[in-house]
Coordinates of C-alpha atoms in Angstrom, one line a residue:
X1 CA -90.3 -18.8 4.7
X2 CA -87.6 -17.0 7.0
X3 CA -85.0 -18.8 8.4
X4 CA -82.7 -18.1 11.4
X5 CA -79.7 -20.6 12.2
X6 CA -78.0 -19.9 15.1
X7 CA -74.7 -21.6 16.8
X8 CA -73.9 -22.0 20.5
X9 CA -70.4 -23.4 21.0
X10 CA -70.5 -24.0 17.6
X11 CA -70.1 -22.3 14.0
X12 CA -72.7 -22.1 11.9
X13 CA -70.9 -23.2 8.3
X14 CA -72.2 -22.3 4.6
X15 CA -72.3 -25.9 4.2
X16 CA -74.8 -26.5 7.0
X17 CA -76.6 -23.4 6.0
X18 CA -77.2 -25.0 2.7
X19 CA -78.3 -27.9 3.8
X20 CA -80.8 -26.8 6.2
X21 CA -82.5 -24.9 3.0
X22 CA -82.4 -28.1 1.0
X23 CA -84.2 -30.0 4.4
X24 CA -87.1 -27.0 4.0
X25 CA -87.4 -27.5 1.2
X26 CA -89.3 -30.9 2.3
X27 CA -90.6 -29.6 5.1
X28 CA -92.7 -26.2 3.6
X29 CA -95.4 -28.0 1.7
X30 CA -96.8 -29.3 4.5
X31 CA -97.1 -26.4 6.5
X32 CA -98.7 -23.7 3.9
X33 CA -98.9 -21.4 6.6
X34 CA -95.6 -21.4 8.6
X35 CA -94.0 -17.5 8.3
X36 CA -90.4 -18.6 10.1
X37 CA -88.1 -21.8 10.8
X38 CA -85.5 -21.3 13.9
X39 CA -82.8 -23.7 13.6
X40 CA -80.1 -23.7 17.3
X41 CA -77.0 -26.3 17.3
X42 CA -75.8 -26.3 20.7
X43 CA -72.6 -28.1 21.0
X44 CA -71.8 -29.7 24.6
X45 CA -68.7 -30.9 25.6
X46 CA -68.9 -33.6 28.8
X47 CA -66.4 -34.2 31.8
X48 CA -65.2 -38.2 32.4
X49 CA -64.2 -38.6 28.4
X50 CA -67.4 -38.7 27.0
X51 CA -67.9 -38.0 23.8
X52 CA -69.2 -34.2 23.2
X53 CA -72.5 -33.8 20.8
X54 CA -74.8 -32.1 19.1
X55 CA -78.4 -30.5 19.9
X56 CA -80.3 -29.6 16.7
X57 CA -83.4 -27.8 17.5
X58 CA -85.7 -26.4 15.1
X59 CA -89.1 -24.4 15.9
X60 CA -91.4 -23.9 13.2
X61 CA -93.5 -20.8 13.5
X62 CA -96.6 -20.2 11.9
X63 CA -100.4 -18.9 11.6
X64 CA -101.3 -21.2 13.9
X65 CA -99.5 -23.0 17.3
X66 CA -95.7 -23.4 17.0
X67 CA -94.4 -27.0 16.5
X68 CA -90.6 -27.9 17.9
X69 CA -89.0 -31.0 17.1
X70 CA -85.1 -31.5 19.0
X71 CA -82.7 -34.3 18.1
X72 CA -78.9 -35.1 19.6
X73 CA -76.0 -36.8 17.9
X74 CA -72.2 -36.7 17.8
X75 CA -72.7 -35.1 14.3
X76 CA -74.8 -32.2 13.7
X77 CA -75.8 -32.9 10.1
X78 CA -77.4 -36.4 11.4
X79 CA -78.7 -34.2 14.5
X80 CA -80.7 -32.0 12.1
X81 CA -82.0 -35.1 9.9
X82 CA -83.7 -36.6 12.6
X83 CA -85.2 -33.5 13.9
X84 CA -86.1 -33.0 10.4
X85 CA -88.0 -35.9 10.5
X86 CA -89.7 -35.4 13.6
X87 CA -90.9 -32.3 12.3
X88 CA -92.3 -33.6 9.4
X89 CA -94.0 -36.5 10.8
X90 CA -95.8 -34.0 13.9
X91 CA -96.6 -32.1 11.1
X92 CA -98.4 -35.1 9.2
X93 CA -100.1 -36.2 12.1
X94 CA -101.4 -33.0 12.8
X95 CA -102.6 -32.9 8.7
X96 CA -103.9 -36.3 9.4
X97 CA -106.3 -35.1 12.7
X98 CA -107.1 -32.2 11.2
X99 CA -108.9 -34.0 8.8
X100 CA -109.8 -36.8 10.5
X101 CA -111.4 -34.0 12.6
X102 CA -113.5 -32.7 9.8
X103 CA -114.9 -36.0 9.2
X104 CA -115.3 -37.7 12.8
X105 CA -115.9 -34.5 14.9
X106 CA -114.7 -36.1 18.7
X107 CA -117.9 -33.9 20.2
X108 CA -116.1 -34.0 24.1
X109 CA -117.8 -31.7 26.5
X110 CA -117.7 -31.3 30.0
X111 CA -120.5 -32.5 32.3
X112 CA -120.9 -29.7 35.2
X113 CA -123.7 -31.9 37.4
X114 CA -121.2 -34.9 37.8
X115 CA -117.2 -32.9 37.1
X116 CA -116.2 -35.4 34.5
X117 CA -115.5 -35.6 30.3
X118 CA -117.5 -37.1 28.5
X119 CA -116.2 -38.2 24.6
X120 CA -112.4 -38.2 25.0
X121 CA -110.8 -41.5 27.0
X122 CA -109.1 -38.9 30.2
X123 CA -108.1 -40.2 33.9
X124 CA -108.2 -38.4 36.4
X125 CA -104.8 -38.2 38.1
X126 CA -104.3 -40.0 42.1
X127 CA -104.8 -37.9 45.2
X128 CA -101.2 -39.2 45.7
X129 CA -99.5 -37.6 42.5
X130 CA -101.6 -34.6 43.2
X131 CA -100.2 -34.0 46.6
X132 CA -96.7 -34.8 45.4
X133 CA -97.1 -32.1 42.9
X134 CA -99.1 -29.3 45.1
X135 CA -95.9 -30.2 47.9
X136 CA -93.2 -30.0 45.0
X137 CA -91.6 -33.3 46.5
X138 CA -89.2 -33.9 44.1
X139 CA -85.6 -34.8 44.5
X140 CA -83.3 -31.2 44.1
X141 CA -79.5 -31.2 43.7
X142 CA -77.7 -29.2 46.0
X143 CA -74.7 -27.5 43.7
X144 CA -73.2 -26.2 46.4
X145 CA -72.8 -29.7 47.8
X146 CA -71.4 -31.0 44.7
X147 CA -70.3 -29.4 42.2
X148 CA -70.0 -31.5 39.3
X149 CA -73.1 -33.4 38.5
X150 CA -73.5 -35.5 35.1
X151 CA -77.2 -34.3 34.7
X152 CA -78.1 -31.3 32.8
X153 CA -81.1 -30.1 33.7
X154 CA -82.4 -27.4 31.3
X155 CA -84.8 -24.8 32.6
X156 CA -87.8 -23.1 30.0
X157 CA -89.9 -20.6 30.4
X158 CA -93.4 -19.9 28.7
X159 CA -96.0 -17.5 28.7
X160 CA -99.2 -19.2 30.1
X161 CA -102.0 -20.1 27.7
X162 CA -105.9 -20.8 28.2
X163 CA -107.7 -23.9 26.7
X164 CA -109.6 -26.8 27.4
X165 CA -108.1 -30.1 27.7
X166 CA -109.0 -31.3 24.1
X167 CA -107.3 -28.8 23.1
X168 CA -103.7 -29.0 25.1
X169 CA -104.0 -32.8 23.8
X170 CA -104.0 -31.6 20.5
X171 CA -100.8 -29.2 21.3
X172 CA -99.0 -31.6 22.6
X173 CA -99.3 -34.2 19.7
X174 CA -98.7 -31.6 17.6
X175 CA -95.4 -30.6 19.9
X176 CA -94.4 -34.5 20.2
X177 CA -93.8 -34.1 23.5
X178 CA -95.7 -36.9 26.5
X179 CA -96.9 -34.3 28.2
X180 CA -98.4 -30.2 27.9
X181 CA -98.8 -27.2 30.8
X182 CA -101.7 -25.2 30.1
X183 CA -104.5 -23.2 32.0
X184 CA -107.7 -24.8 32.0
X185 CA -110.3 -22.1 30.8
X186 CA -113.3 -24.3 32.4
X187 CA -111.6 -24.2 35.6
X188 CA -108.6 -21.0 35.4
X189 CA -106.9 -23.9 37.4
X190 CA -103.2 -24.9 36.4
X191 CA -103.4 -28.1 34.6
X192 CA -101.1 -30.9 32.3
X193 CA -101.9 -33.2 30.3
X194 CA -99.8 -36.4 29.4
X195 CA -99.8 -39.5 27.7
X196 CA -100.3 -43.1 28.6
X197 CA -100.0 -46.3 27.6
X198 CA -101.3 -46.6 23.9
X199 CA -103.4 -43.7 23.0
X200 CA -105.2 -42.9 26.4
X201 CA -104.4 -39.4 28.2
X202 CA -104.4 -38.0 32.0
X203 CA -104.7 -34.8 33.5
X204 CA -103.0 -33.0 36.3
X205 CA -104.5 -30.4 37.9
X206 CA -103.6 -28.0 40.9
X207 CA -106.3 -26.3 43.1
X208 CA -106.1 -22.9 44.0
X209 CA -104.9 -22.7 47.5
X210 CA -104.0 -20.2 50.7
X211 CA -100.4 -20.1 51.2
X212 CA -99.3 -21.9 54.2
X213 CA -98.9 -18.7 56.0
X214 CA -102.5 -17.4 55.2
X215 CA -104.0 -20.6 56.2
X216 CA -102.1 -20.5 59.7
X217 CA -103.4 -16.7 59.9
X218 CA -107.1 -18.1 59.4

């Protein structure tokens, strides 16, 4: 498996290099498949004496969907253990339903008379969260008003990918993440799905609209 290890604010020792190999090591029998491991230390340095740390993130490329797993500490070596072990346990999980899968096929399908899922435990998301999300009312911080703010707010950008909601519920697991943006292929309608309490699952989804200036033109 390639391997790419890459510092920002940081150098990338021989030490650490070795001991990232010595973590694949563990990690490459479960994943058969996987063709490239990207490993980014991001060292951040904070304002108001707090103590600067480490960002390990590792993205594990393969055949099939690409699995991340991110972990933050003061030292990067313990940084990259627990993300080491994120990855490892997504990665048994995702053995685990694949299997699981095999044996107990969920059979979810999508009833077009009454618009609902039938065989997977979904709720529809409230008229309320939709409209907060179609109006994009959330909270923005002005830099120009203040210019020093201790929230880092991180900005990422993917390319946008069609499937049904079974299977962005799968991704995300498989991501670790509590929620996924996909396109819904049923519907070509901007969707995310997210996790609840225990093992149930809800789904965003935005309507198509008219911008407010072609609606007023109408």
């Amino acid at each position: 498996m390639e391997t790419s290890i890459v510092g920002v604010g940081v150098g990338i020792t021989d030490r650490f290099r070795t001991v990232v190999e010595e973590k694949l090591a563990k990690v490459q029998p479960l994943v058969a498949k996987a063709q490239r491991l990207d490993v980014k230390v991001t060292h951040r340095a904070y304002r108001g004496g707090r103590v600067p740390d480490e960002t390990v993130e590792l993205t594990l490329v393969s055949k099939g969907p690409v699995i991340r797993a991110e972990a933050i500490d003061g030292d990067k070596f313990v940084a990259l253990d627990l993300a080491v072990d994120k990855l490892s346990e997504q990665l048994r999980r995702a053995k685990e339903k694949r299997v699981d899968g095999r044996q107990h096929p969920r059979g979810a399908h999508f009833e077009k008379e009454t618009g609902s899922l039938e065989g997977i435990d979904v709720q529809p998301a409230s008229v309320e969260v939709l409209h907060a999300v179609a109006t994009g009312a959330v909270p923005v911080q002005n830099d120009e008003e203040e210019a020093y703010s201790p929230v880092v707010i991180r900005t990422k950008s993917f390319d946008a990918e069609w499937m049904t909601v079974e299977e962005a519920v799968d991704r995300m697991e498989l991501v670790g993440h509590d929620f996924f943006l996909f396109v819904d292929v049923r519907t070509d309608h901007p969707s995310v799905v997210y996790r609840r309490k225990g093992w149930d699952y809800g789904v965003i989804a935005l309507e198509t609209q008219a911008p407010p200036e072609q609606a007023l033109a109408s």
